[in-house]
């Protein structure tokens, strides 16, 4: 009886409430580009990632590339601030030019996304620590690991005669080979042994999937002939790849391997209407070519990516003829070109301003049809010109003898005016726009008797940026230090002073 009563109450409530009208749900088939935007709270850098319309491979073994932007990046093959995120192994150049003395470990190697690489060591039979170096198949293999371990990669540098390559095994047992041939190495054109960067050429996982990277060399006898440009990525192999033990450091890079998916980077050397054909007008130069000498030789970038094209190699798309690569997707890249800007929007480099995704269709007669989605547009803040200092009086910048010194005494990033008066030194902070604050006493002038009357100078002697009064008297060179209360301490002579022959 209780159950019957509850059922009648529920029916009565439904009759009173009636049926609810459901609003339509969003989420149709049309979607925009997948982009992620973020700002670093620590540095203020703007970071953005635009995913590529990759064709999914088995076991999600897809190329590790996307369009990455960072306001801290320099110029590259995608214009100012953008790159593909392609991993590589290179010699560190932040602090000095590489020396290329690998036998002495003169340089520091870096794997993209990892910390500095340090050589591994192991204990020998006597319990002594020695280099973790082995010989295999006529090759010398030395192991490295990141200074800060996080992904537990097995990193090996392979020496074959005078040439070197790298083998990196990830924690998921995916093996990537870097710089197997000259095509995948950026080296000094005058000495191929001076290799600065090793580029990925083959990647293999533990399920037989492979990925092949191909690069295009610069024209011979061209100023930037040392550079290499990523041209093609092939993945989705038809036959499983077996990385046999006898060739574990020297895998086969045969060109007859069949792949289902191709990614081609168009630097303007592909036909616009048929991306599978070459452009008869050749390989165009970019307007903002740039050069770096950080590797110790000239490395010039003359090309810029105009389009990224995605091909399929399936019999169903090729018709009755042989299997050919057929374009199915593309991403067109539009730039604000250096030298062609409106005067109101000056630019000193090429800036990526639009990304447009297109789909392609091949008709039975071989004709290609392209249709595009609305593009993603990008705008940039223009660099501001440095304010003119024509109205600023030129003061003595080397010594306090003249009574004034342009000096960033408070480490604020802009120089103020340091003034010498009989009772001490006064500092006027830079307020911007040519204006300076009221002078405030910052330091008492010490007695310089016995120092030969040599003028005092302001300088930095410690990493903290503190300012010291320095006397470079030939007889007694040294400095005066200021304590935390602003009092000037006694004179401290330098322990050693470099001497330069006249």
Tab-separated table of C-alpha atoms in Angstrom:
chain	number	residue	atom	x	y	z
A	1	UNK	CA	0.000	0.000	0.000
A	2	UNK	CA	2.901	2.359	0.808
A	3	UNK	CA	4.550	1.775	-2.592
A	4	UNK	CA	1.231	2.379	-4.407
A	5	UNK	CA	0.765	5.636	-2.511
A	6	UNK	CA	4.281	6.840	-3.435
A	7	UNK	CA	3.692	6.036	-7.103
A	8	UNK	CA	0.450	8.018	-7.147
A	9	UNK	CA	2.198	10.994	-5.479
A	10	UNK	CA	4.965	10.962	-8.129
A	11	UNK	CA	2.441	10.860	-10.980
A	12	UNK	CA	0.548	13.771	-9.446
A	13	UNK	CA	3.771	15.802	-9.165
A	14	UNK	CA	4.606	15.132	-12.821
A	15	UNK	CA	1.121	16.267	-13.897
A	16	UNK	CA	1.520	19.476	-11.924
A	17	UNK	CA	5.119	20.231	-13.076
A	18	UNK	CA	4.684	19.285	-16.708
A	19	UNK	CA	7.623	18.605	-19.014
A	20	UNK	CA	10.740	20.818	-18.930
A	21	UNK	CA	11.966	22.568	-22.054
A	22	UNK	CA	15.662	21.817	-22.666
A	23	UNK	CA	17.817	24.522	-24.216
A	24	UNK	CA	19.986	23.396	-27.131
A	25	UNK	CA	23.562	22.481	-26.261
A	26	UNK	CA	26.522	24.085	-28.013
A	27	UNK	CA	29.497	22.312	-29.521
A	28	UNK	CA	29.007	21.851	-33.227
A	29	UNK	CA	31.429	20.444	-35.750
A	30	UNK	CA	32.965	23.839	-36.600
A	31	UNK	CA	35.795	24.716	-34.227
A	32	UNK	CA	38.600	27.239	-34.339
A	33	UNK	CA	42.315	26.713	-33.981
A	34	UNK	CA	43.383	25.114	-30.715
A	35	UNK	CA	45.466	27.802	-29.067
A	36	UNK	CA	46.572	28.185	-25.452
A	37	UNK	CA	47.577	31.558	-24.012
A	38	UNK	CA	49.358	32.124	-20.708
A	39	UNK	CA	51.450	34.746	-18.936
A	40	UNK	CA	54.321	33.920	-16.600
A	41	UNK	CA	53.646	35.581	-13.247
A	42	UNK	CA	57.329	35.495	-12.368
A	43	UNK	CA	58.748	37.098	-15.523
A	44	UNK	CA	55.746	38.625	-17.287
A	45	UNK	CA	56.527	36.721	-20.486
A	46	UNK	CA	53.617	35.964	-22.797
A	47	UNK	CA	53.461	32.350	-24.004
A	48	UNK	CA	51.151	30.937	-26.646
A	49	UNK	CA	50.808	27.549	-28.343
A	50	UNK	CA	48.833	26.800	-31.499
A	51	UNK	CA	48.377	23.082	-32.140
A	52	UNK	CA	48.907	21.725	-35.628
A	53	UNK	CA	46.101	19.692	-37.300
A	54	UNK	CA	48.143	16.500	-37.093
A	55	UNK	CA	46.697	13.297	-38.490
A	56	UNK	CA	46.603	10.822	-35.606
A	57	UNK	CA	49.028	7.928	-35.770
A	58	UNK	CA	48.882	4.556	-34.043
A	59	UNK	CA	49.478	4.700	-30.287
A	60	UNK	CA	49.521	8.535	-30.502
A	61	UNK	CA	53.073	8.437	-31.899
A	62	UNK	CA	52.859	11.895	-33.474
A	63	UNK	CA	55.492	14.535	-34.323
A	64	UNK	CA	56.488	16.650	-31.275
A	65	UNK	CA	55.938	20.016	-32.950
A	66	UNK	CA	53.496	22.922	-32.658
A	67	UNK	CA	53.546	26.675	-33.162
A	68	UNK	CA	55.040	28.120	-29.964
A	69	UNK	CA	55.324	31.812	-29.155
A	70	UNK	CA	57.203	33.450	-26.311
A	71	UNK	CA	57.890	37.142	-25.908
A	72	UNK	CA	61.398	36.145	-24.770
A	73	UNK	CA	62.219	34.310	-28.022
A	74	UNK	CA	64.338	35.796	-30.763
A	75	UNK	CA	63.960	35.573	-34.515
A	76	UNK	CA	63.621	32.250	-36.326
A	77	UNK	CA	62.076	30.410	-39.264
A	78	UNK	CA	58.589	31.494	-38.108
A	79	UNK	CA	59.410	35.149	-37.551
A	80	UNK	CA	60.026	37.038	-34.338
A	81	UNK	CA	59.121	35.105	-31.175
A	82	UNK	CA	57.808	31.908	-32.827
A	83	UNK	CA	59.295	28.416	-33.170
A	84	UNK	CA	58.216	24.818	-33.757
A	85	UNK	CA	59.578	23.380	-30.513
A	86	UNK	CA	61.647	20.791	-32.389
A	87	UNK	CA	64.063	19.100	-29.941
A	88	UNK	CA	67.801	19.194	-30.587
A	89	UNK	CA	71.154	18.726	-28.861
A	90	UNK	CA	73.551	21.661	-29.033
A	91	UNK	CA	76.581	23.217	-27.398
A	92	UNK	CA	75.805	25.884	-24.826
A	93	UNK	CA	76.753	29.397	-25.946
A	94	UNK	CA	75.283	31.572	-23.180
A	95	UNK	CA	78.625	32.420	-21.584
A	96	UNK	CA	81.246	31.828	-24.255
A	97	UNK	CA	81.964	30.499	-27.735
A	98	UNK	CA	82.366	26.694	-27.918
A	99	UNK	CA	85.917	25.348	-28.113
A	100	UNK	CA	85.026	21.994	-29.772
A	101	UNK	CA	87.579	19.976	-27.776
A	102	UNK	CA	85.332	17.023	-27.008
A	103	UNK	CA	88.158	14.861	-25.688
A	104	UNK	CA	88.637	17.397	-22.889
A	105	UNK	CA	84.893	18.048	-22.377
A	106	UNK	CA	85.567	21.708	-23.097
A	107	UNK	CA	81.911	22.489	-23.902
A	108	UNK	CA	78.570	21.967	-22.198
A	109	UNK	CA	75.908	20.074	-24.153
A	110	UNK	CA	72.205	20.793	-23.774
A	111	UNK	CA	69.162	18.720	-24.771
A	112	UNK	CA	66.071	20.793	-25.497
A	113	UNK	CA	63.786	20.826	-22.469
A	114	UNK	CA	66.481	19.473	-20.146
A	115	UNK	CA	69.178	20.945	-17.938
A	116	UNK	CA	72.864	21.014	-18.884
A	117	UNK	CA	74.238	17.566	-19.701
A	118	UNK	CA	77.070	16.278	-17.512
A	119	UNK	CA	79.208	13.192	-18.246
A	120	UNK	CA	78.296	10.086	-16.258
A	121	UNK	CA	80.845	8.204	-14.201
A	122	UNK	CA	81.064	4.633	-12.969
A	123	UNK	CA	83.310	2.636	-10.658
A	124	UNK	CA	85.985	0.421	-12.171
A	125	UNK	CA	87.234	-2.881	-10.800
A	126	UNK	CA	89.399	-1.035	-8.266
A	127	UNK	CA	86.478	1.019	-6.991
A	128	UNK	CA	87.710	4.232	-8.626
A	129	UNK	CA	85.365	6.623	-10.411
A	130	UNK	CA	86.032	6.719	-14.169
A	131	UNK	CA	84.196	7.962	-17.255
A	132	UNK	CA	81.169	5.895	-18.265
A	133	UNK	CA	82.537	5.072	-21.719
A	134	UNK	CA	82.128	1.835	-23.662
A	135	UNK	CA	83.145	0.551	-27.088
A	136	UNK	CA	80.599	-1.185	-29.293
A	137	UNK	CA	80.597	-2.090	-32.990
A	138	UNK	CA	83.732	-0.030	-33.564
A	139	UNK	CA	82.112	2.995	-31.920
A	140	UNK	CA	82.938	4.867	-28.732
A	141	UNK	CA	79.853	5.558	-26.627
A	142	UNK	CA	79.824	7.935	-23.675
A	143	UNK	CA	76.823	8.442	-21.394
A	144	UNK	CA	75.460	11.756	-20.123
A	145	UNK	CA	72.635	12.825	-17.871
A	146	UNK	CA	70.950	16.176	-17.134
A	147	UNK	CA	72.329	18.139	-14.216
A	148	UNK	CA	68.824	18.052	-12.706
A	149	UNK	CA	67.193	14.693	-13.446
A	150	UNK	CA	63.448	14.718	-14.104
A	151	UNK	CA	62.594	12.511	-17.098
A	152	UNK	CA	65.259	9.790	-16.650
A	153	UNK	CA	66.515	9.791	-20.224
A	154	UNK	CA	69.376	7.581	-21.311
A	155	UNK	CA	71.600	9.951	-23.286
A	156	UNK	CA	74.575	8.602	-25.249
A	157	UNK	CA	77.113	10.396	-27.413
A	158	UNK	CA	78.369	8.131	-30.199
A	159	UNK	CA	81.832	8.741	-31.657
A	160	UNK	CA	82.553	7.283	-35.102
A	161	UNK	CA	85.961	8.383	-36.297
A	162	UNK	CA	85.879	12.178	-36.434
A	163	UNK	CA	82.068	12.426	-36.500
A	164	UNK	CA	79.624	12.244	-33.608
A	165	UNK	CA	75.917	11.564	-33.204
A	166	UNK	CA	73.550	11.110	-30.265
A	167	UNK	CA	71.097	8.458	-29.124
A	168	UNK	CA	68.438	9.397	-26.555
A	169	UNK	CA	66.141	6.797	-24.973
A	170	UNK	CA	63.126	8.095	-23.051
A	171	UNK	CA	61.463	6.532	-20.028
A	172	UNK	CA	58.767	5.081	-22.325
A	173	UNK	CA	61.447	3.332	-24.422
A	174	UNK	CA	61.224	5.719	-27.363
A	175	UNK	CA	64.608	6.092	-29.067
A	176	UNK	CA	65.559	9.240	-30.985
A	177	UNK	CA	68.744	9.553	-33.036
A	178	UNK	CA	70.303	12.984	-33.514
A	179	UNK	CA	72.756	13.922	-36.258
A	180	UNK	CA	73.210	10.501	-37.835
A	181	UNK	CA	74.309	12.041	-41.137
A	182	UNK	CA	75.593	15.402	-42.331
A	183	UNK	CA	72.010	16.371	-43.209
A	184	UNK	CA	71.120	16.467	-39.508
A	185	UNK	CA	74.148	18.440	-38.290
A	186	UNK	CA	74.845	22.157	-38.151
A	187	UNK	CA	78.622	22.386	-38.368
A	188	UNK	CA	81.371	24.747	-39.419
A	189	UNK	CA	81.489	24.711	-43.253
A	190	UNK	CA	85.284	24.895	-43.068
A	191	UNK	CA	85.615	21.990	-40.620
A	192	UNK	CA	82.859	19.360	-40.417
A	193	UNK	CA	84.255	18.135	-37.079
A	194	UNK	CA	83.120	21.370	-35.386
A	195	UNK	CA	79.477	20.347	-34.931
A	196	UNK	CA	77.398	22.864	-33.016
A	197	UNK	CA	73.903	21.331	-33.189
A	198	UNK	CA	72.551	17.815	-33.769
A	199	UNK	CA	69.007	17.607	-35.182
A	200	UNK	CA	66.633	14.619	-34.812
A	201	UNK	CA	66.591	12.332	-37.844
A	202	UNK	CA	64.879	9.143	-36.674
A	203	UNK	CA	62.582	8.289	-33.768
A	204	UNK	CA	61.445	4.741	-32.935
A	205	UNK	CA	59.141	3.493	-30.178
A	206	UNK	CA	58.908	0.011	-28.653
A	207	UNK	CA	55.890	-0.887	-30.821
A	208	UNK	CA	57.629	-0.535	-34.171
A	209	UNK	CA	56.399	2.973	-35.017
A	210	UNK	CA	58.953	5.239	-36.664
A	211	UNK	CA	59.237	8.908	-37.495
A	212	UNK	CA	61.676	10.321	-40.053
A	213	UNK	CA	62.900	13.933	-40.095
A	214	UNK	CA	64.365	15.436	-43.264
A	215	UNK	CA	66.184	18.741	-43.662
A	216	UNK	CA	67.010	21.041	-46.528
A	217	UNK	CA	70.483	22.483	-46.876
A	218	UNK	CA	71.203	26.029	-47.847
A	219	UNK	CA	72.480	26.624	-51.365
A	220	UNK	CA	76.180	25.792	-51.891
A	221	UNK	CA	78.633	28.684	-51.603
A	222	UNK	CA	75.899	30.755	-49.929
A	223	UNK	CA	76.768	32.852	-46.843
A	224	UNK	CA	74.402	30.801	-44.693
A	225	UNK	CA	75.290	27.380	-46.044
A	226	UNK	CA	75.893	25.972	-42.547
A	227	UNK	CA	72.204	26.170	-41.639
A	228	UNK	CA	69.654	23.359	-41.933
A	229	UNK	CA	65.902	23.875	-42.367
A	230	UNK	CA	63.329	21.291	-41.321
A	231	UNK	CA	61.606	20.291	-44.569
A	232	UNK	CA	59.644	17.089	-44.010
A	233	UNK	CA	58.427	14.784	-41.247
A	234	UNK	CA	57.191	11.305	-42.204
A	235	UNK	CA	55.342	9.059	-39.761
A	236	UNK	CA	52.789	6.240	-39.738
A	237	UNK	CA	55.035	3.577	-41.271
A	238	UNK	CA	53.325	0.737	-43.146
A	239	UNK	CA	55.753	-1.973	-41.951
A	240	UNK	CA	56.808	-2.205	-38.267
A	241	UNK	CA	60.396	-1.144	-37.708
A	242	UNK	CA	62.771	-3.457	-35.883
A	243	UNK	CA	65.724	-1.725	-34.261
A	244	UNK	CA	67.988	-4.763	-34.206
A	245	UNK	CA	70.841	-5.081	-31.751
A	246	UNK	CA	73.566	-5.064	-34.416
A	247	UNK	CA	72.568	-1.558	-35.549
A	248	UNK	CA	71.418	-0.079	-32.270
A	249	UNK	CA	73.644	3.001	-32.761
A	250	UNK	CA	73.634	3.160	-36.580
A	251	UNK	CA	70.048	2.492	-37.753
A	252	UNK	CA	69.160	2.274	-41.412
A	253	UNK	CA	67.855	5.501	-42.968
A	254	UNK	CA	66.664	3.890	-46.200
A	255	UNK	CA	64.506	6.120	-48.398
A	256	UNK	CA	62.285	3.257	-49.551
A	257	UNK	CA	60.391	3.114	-46.233
A	258	UNK	CA	56.673	3.673	-46.817
A	259	UNK	CA	54.851	6.178	-44.606
A	260	UNK	CA	51.165	7.096	-44.574
A	261	UNK	CA	51.543	10.681	-43.297
A	262	UNK	CA	53.795	13.521	-44.440
A	263	UNK	CA	54.281	17.014	-43.031
A	264	UNK	CA	56.005	19.408	-45.440
A	265	UNK	CA	57.241	22.876	-44.510
A	266	UNK	CA	56.848	25.251	-47.434
A	267	UNK	CA	59.444	28.044	-47.491
A	268	UNK	CA	57.973	29.401	-50.712
A	269	UNK	CA	59.639	26.608	-52.683
A	270	UNK	CA	56.360	24.665	-53.189
A	271	UNK	CA	53.697	25.507	-55.765
A	272	UNK	CA	50.829	27.484	-54.248
A	273	UNK	CA	48.033	25.639	-56.098
A	274	UNK	CA	49.652	22.184	-55.857
A	275	UNK	CA	51.813	21.867	-52.707
A	276	UNK	CA	53.213	18.570	-53.930
A	277	UNK	CA	55.046	20.322	-56.777
A	278	UNK	CA	58.088	22.569	-56.570
A	279	UNK	CA	57.857	26.275	-57.210
A	280	UNK	CA	59.492	26.962	-60.594
A	281	UNK	CA	60.679	30.376	-59.390
A	282	UNK	CA	62.938	28.736	-56.799
A	283	UNK	CA	63.585	29.287	-53.101
A	284	UNK	CA	62.849	32.908	-52.094
A	285	UNK	CA	64.859	34.857	-49.539
A	286	UNK	CA	63.256	36.422	-46.487
A	287	UNK	CA	63.314	40.185	-46.034
A	288	UNK	CA	64.869	40.137	-42.539
A	289	UNK	CA	67.754	37.701	-42.941
A	290	UNK	CA	69.883	37.591	-39.805
A	291	UNK	CA	73.185	36.128	-38.677
A	292	UNK	CA	74.644	34.804	-35.453
A	293	UNK	CA	78.258	33.949	-34.687
A	294	UNK	CA	77.579	32.269	-31.355
A	295	UNK	CA	78.662	28.815	-32.621
A	296	UNK	CA	82.068	30.266	-33.538
A	297	UNK	CA	81.229	30.451	-37.250
A	298	UNK	CA	78.668	32.286	-39.365
A	299	UNK	CA	75.161	30.841	-39.075
A	300	UNK	CA	72.752	32.773	-41.269
A	301	UNK	CA	68.969	32.293	-41.519
A	302	UNK	CA	67.746	33.259	-44.998
A	303	UNK	CA	64.359	31.478	-45.176
A	304	UNK	CA	60.973	31.736	-43.489
A	305	UNK	CA	58.099	29.224	-43.395
A	306	UNK	CA	55.153	30.331	-45.542
A	307	UNK	CA	52.964	27.268	-45.099
A	308	UNK	CA	52.793	23.861	-43.387
A	309	UNK	CA	51.121	21.169	-45.526
A	310	UNK	CA	49.814	17.793	-44.326
A	311	UNK	CA	49.740	14.918	-46.836
A	312	UNK	CA	48.160	11.456	-46.800
A	313	UNK	CA	49.491	8.462	-48.730
A	314	UNK	CA	46.528	6.124	-49.187
A	315	UNK	CA	45.380	4.173	-52.212
A	316	UNK	CA	41.803	5.476	-51.825
A	317	UNK	CA	43.021	9.057	-52.325
A	318	UNK	CA	45.364	8.328	-55.218
A	319	UNK	CA	42.796	6.882	-57.621
A	320	UNK	CA	43.743	4.204	-60.129
A	321	UNK	CA	47.376	5.252	-60.389
A	322	UNK	CA	50.264	4.669	-58.004
A	323	UNK	CA	50.042	5.836	-54.407
A	324	UNK	CA	51.041	9.503	-54.247
A	325	UNK	CA	51.012	12.059	-51.419
A	326	UNK	CA	47.724	13.993	-51.465
A	327	UNK	CA	47.330	17.242	-49.470
A	328	UNK	CA	44.481	17.117	-46.958
A	329	UNK	CA	45.275	20.003	-44.575
A	330	UNK	CA	47.456	23.095	-44.534
A	331	UNK	CA	48.248	26.065	-42.315
A	332	UNK	CA	49.058	29.293	-44.154
A	333	UNK	CA	51.250	31.785	-42.301
A	334	UNK	CA	51.007	35.501	-43.058
A	335	UNK	CA	53.705	37.938	-41.944
A	336	UNK	CA	54.154	41.643	-41.465
A	337	UNK	CA	57.317	41.886	-43.481
A	338	UNK	CA	60.377	43.888	-42.560
A	339	UNK	CA	60.908	46.880	-44.848
A	340	UNK	CA	57.305	46.850	-46.107
A	341	UNK	CA	55.563	48.246	-43.046
A	342	UNK	CA	53.506	51.391	-42.892
A	343	UNK	CA	55.426	54.229	-41.197
A	344	UNK	CA	52.908	54.163	-38.340
A	345	UNK	CA	53.776	50.513	-37.574
A	346	UNK	CA	57.565	50.199	-37.837
A	347	UNK	CA	59.099	46.755	-37.518
A	348	UNK	CA	62.664	45.515	-37.627
A	349	UNK	CA	61.807	41.873	-38.326
A	350	UNK	CA	59.104	39.667	-39.818
A	351	UNK	CA	56.138	39.174	-37.466
A	352	UNK	CA	53.555	36.393	-37.835
A	353	UNK	CA	50.186	38.174	-38.114
A	354	UNK	CA	47.728	35.481	-39.289
A	355	UNK	CA	47.355	31.690	-39.178
A	356	UNK	CA	44.783	30.184	-41.550
A	357	UNK	CA	43.799	26.513	-41.617
A	358	UNK	CA	42.634	25.024	-44.920
A	359	UNK	CA	41.302	21.662	-46.087
A	360	UNK	CA	42.149	20.137	-49.466
A	361	UNK	CA	40.263	17.759	-51.720
A	362	UNK	CA	41.560	15.898	-54.768
A	363	UNK	CA	38.995	15.312	-57.519
A	364	UNK	CA	39.046	12.218	-59.761
A	365	UNK	CA	40.534	14.280	-62.596
A	366	UNK	CA	43.484	15.232	-60.367
A	367	UNK	CA	42.313	18.782	-59.716
A	368	UNK	CA	42.875	20.084	-56.169
A	369	UNK	CA	40.291	22.177	-54.325
A	370	UNK	CA	41.029	24.211	-51.209
A	371	UNK	CA	38.671	25.775	-48.674
A	372	UNK	CA	39.769	27.788	-45.656
A	373	UNK	CA	38.404	28.560	-42.217
A	374	UNK	CA	38.540	32.067	-40.745
A	375	UNK	CA	42.090	32.749	-39.667
A	376	UNK	CA	43.606	33.581	-36.309
A	377	UNK	CA	44.907	37.161	-36.410
A	378	UNK	CA	47.765	38.400	-34.239
A	379	UNK	CA	48.834	41.918	-33.299
A	380	UNK	CA	51.977	43.119	-31.552
A	381	UNK	CA	52.947	46.167	-29.531
A	382	UNK	CA	55.402	48.217	-31.544
A	383	UNK	CA	58.816	48.950	-30.016
A	384	UNK	CA	59.122	52.447	-28.599
A	385	UNK	CA	61.959	54.651	-29.710
A	386	UNK	CA	64.481	55.711	-27.068
A	387	UNK	CA	63.693	59.291	-25.913
A	388	UNK	CA	66.051	61.914	-27.250
A	389	UNK	CA	68.736	63.106	-24.841
A	390	UNK	CA	69.733	66.152	-26.867
A	391	UNK	CA	68.956	68.467	-23.919
A	392	UNK	CA	71.084	66.558	-21.404
A	393	UNK	CA	74.421	68.095	-20.502
A	394	UNK	CA	77.320	65.734	-21.214
A	395	UNK	CA	78.977	65.088	-17.868
A	396	UNK	CA	82.188	63.369	-16.935
A	397	UNK	CA	81.418	59.628	-16.988
A	398	UNK	CA	84.704	58.249	-15.679
A	399	UNK	CA	85.821	60.166	-12.631
A	400	UNK	CA	84.593	62.333	-9.783
A	401	UNK	CA	87.204	64.980	-10.542
A	402	UNK	CA	84.737	66.894	-12.693
A	403	UNK	CA	82.254	67.027	-9.815
A	404	UNK	CA	79.516	65.031	-11.558
A	405	UNK	CA	79.043	61.436	-12.602
A	406	UNK	CA	76.266	59.656	-14.483
A	407	UNK	CA	75.837	56.555	-12.347
A	408	UNK	CA	73.114	54.060	-11.448
A	409	UNK	CA	74.038	54.259	-7.780
A	410	UNK	CA	70.809	52.680	-6.468
A	411	UNK	CA	70.730	49.870	-9.080
A	412	UNK	CA	67.411	51.078	-10.483
A	413	UNK	CA	68.225	50.367	-14.128
A	414	UNK	CA	68.611	54.041	-15.144
A	415	UNK	CA	71.540	56.365	-14.367
A	416	UNK	CA	71.148	59.279	-12.008
A	417	UNK	CA	73.537	62.135	-11.206
A	418	UNK	CA	76.181	61.705	-8.523
A	419	UNK	CA	77.442	65.103	-7.291
A	420	UNK	CA	80.648	65.810	-5.384
A	421	UNK	CA	80.527	68.400	-2.602
A	422	UNK	CA	82.994	69.117	0.217
A	423	UNK	CA	80.867	67.267	2.799
A	424	UNK	CA	80.206	64.182	0.695
A	425	UNK	CA	78.563	62.657	-2.365
A	426	UNK	CA	74.966	63.463	-3.274
A	427	UNK	CA	72.774	61.417	-5.597
A	428	UNK	CA	69.836	62.692	-7.696
A	429	UNK	CA	67.573	59.856	-8.852
A	430	UNK	CA	66.465	59.724	-12.475
A	431	UNK	CA	62.705	60.418	-12.637
A	432	UNK	CA	62.446	59.994	-16.417
A	433	UNK	CA	61.800	62.477	-19.167
A	434	UNK	CA	65.009	64.369	-18.394
A	435	UNK	CA	63.925	65.152	-14.805
A	436	UNK	CA	65.968	64.317	-11.685
A	437	UNK	CA	65.075	64.254	-8.011
A	438	UNK	CA	66.483	66.356	-5.204
A	439	UNK	CA	70.079	65.446	-4.310
A	440	UNK	CA	70.417	63.274	-1.224
A	441	UNK	CA	73.645	62.559	0.620
A	442	UNK	CA	74.703	58.953	0.082
A	443	UNK	CA	78.378	58.803	1.014
A	444	UNK	CA	80.975	60.768	2.947
A	445	UNK	CA	84.143	61.449	0.992
A	446	UNK	CA	87.099	59.789	2.739
A	447	UNK	CA	90.507	61.329	3.066
A	448	UNK	CA	92.731	60.535	0.123
A	449	UNK	CA	95.934	61.815	1.632
A	450	UNK	CA	98.729	59.441	0.915
A	451	UNK	CA	97.059	58.172	-2.215
A	452	UNK	CA	98.971	60.455	-4.506
A	453	UNK	CA	96.032	62.760	-5.086
A	454	UNK	CA	94.612	60.359	-7.637
A	455	UNK	CA	90.850	60.925	-8.232
A	456	UNK	CA	88.366	58.402	-6.934
A	457	UNK	CA	86.062	56.420	-9.162
A	458	UNK	CA	82.770	54.613	-8.621
A	459	UNK	CA	82.659	50.904	-9.436
A	460	UNK	CA	81.075	47.533	-8.628
A	461	UNK	CA	83.229	44.900	-6.960
A	462	UNK	CA	80.727	42.255	-5.828
A	463	UNK	CA	77.852	40.336	-7.473
A	464	UNK	CA	75.277	42.230	-5.408
A	465	UNK	CA	75.822	45.428	-7.372
A	466	UNK	CA	77.033	47.525	-4.414
A	467	UNK	CA	79.011	50.623	-5.312
A	468	UNK	CA	82.558	51.209	-4.032
A	469	UNK	CA	84.904	54.182	-4.128
A	470	UNK	CA	87.952	52.963	-6.029
A	471	UNK	CA	91.414	54.479	-6.187
A	472	UNK	CA	93.734	53.061	-8.841
A	473	UNK	CA	96.809	54.898	-7.561
A	474	UNK	CA	99.873	53.236	-9.022
A	475	UNK	CA	101.418	52.925	-5.593
A	476	UNK	CA	98.472	51.853	-3.438
A	477	UNK	CA	95.426	50.773	-5.481
A	478	UNK	CA	92.374	49.866	-3.408
A	479	UNK	CA	88.845	50.811	-2.427
A	480	UNK	CA	86.596	52.321	0.257
A	481	UNK	CA	83.528	50.324	1.319
A	482	UNK	CA	80.263	51.589	2.779
A	483	UNK	CA	78.583	49.744	5.650
A	484	UNK	CA	74.843	49.156	6.135
A	485	UNK	CA	74.476	52.483	8.026
A	486	UNK	CA	75.958	54.488	5.157
A	487	UNK	CA	79.276	55.101	6.920
A	488	UNK	CA	82.489	54.928	4.930
A	489	UNK	CA	84.910	52.321	6.203
A	490	UNK	CA	88.668	52.410	6.006
A	491	UNK	CA	90.781	52.003	2.919
A	492	UNK	CA	91.328	48.410	1.707
A	493	UNK	CA	94.174	47.821	-0.773
A	494	UNK	CA	93.696	45.325	-3.610
A	495	UNK	CA	95.521	42.045	-3.103
A	496	UNK	CA	96.312	41.736	-6.807
A	497	UNK	CA	96.091	44.208	-9.690
A	498	UNK	CA	96.529	43.251	-13.360
A	499	UNK	CA	99.287	45.072	-15.180
A	500	UNK	CA	99.125	45.891	-18.882
A	501	UNK	CA	102.216	46.645	-20.924
A	502	UNK	CA	102.073	50.064	-22.589
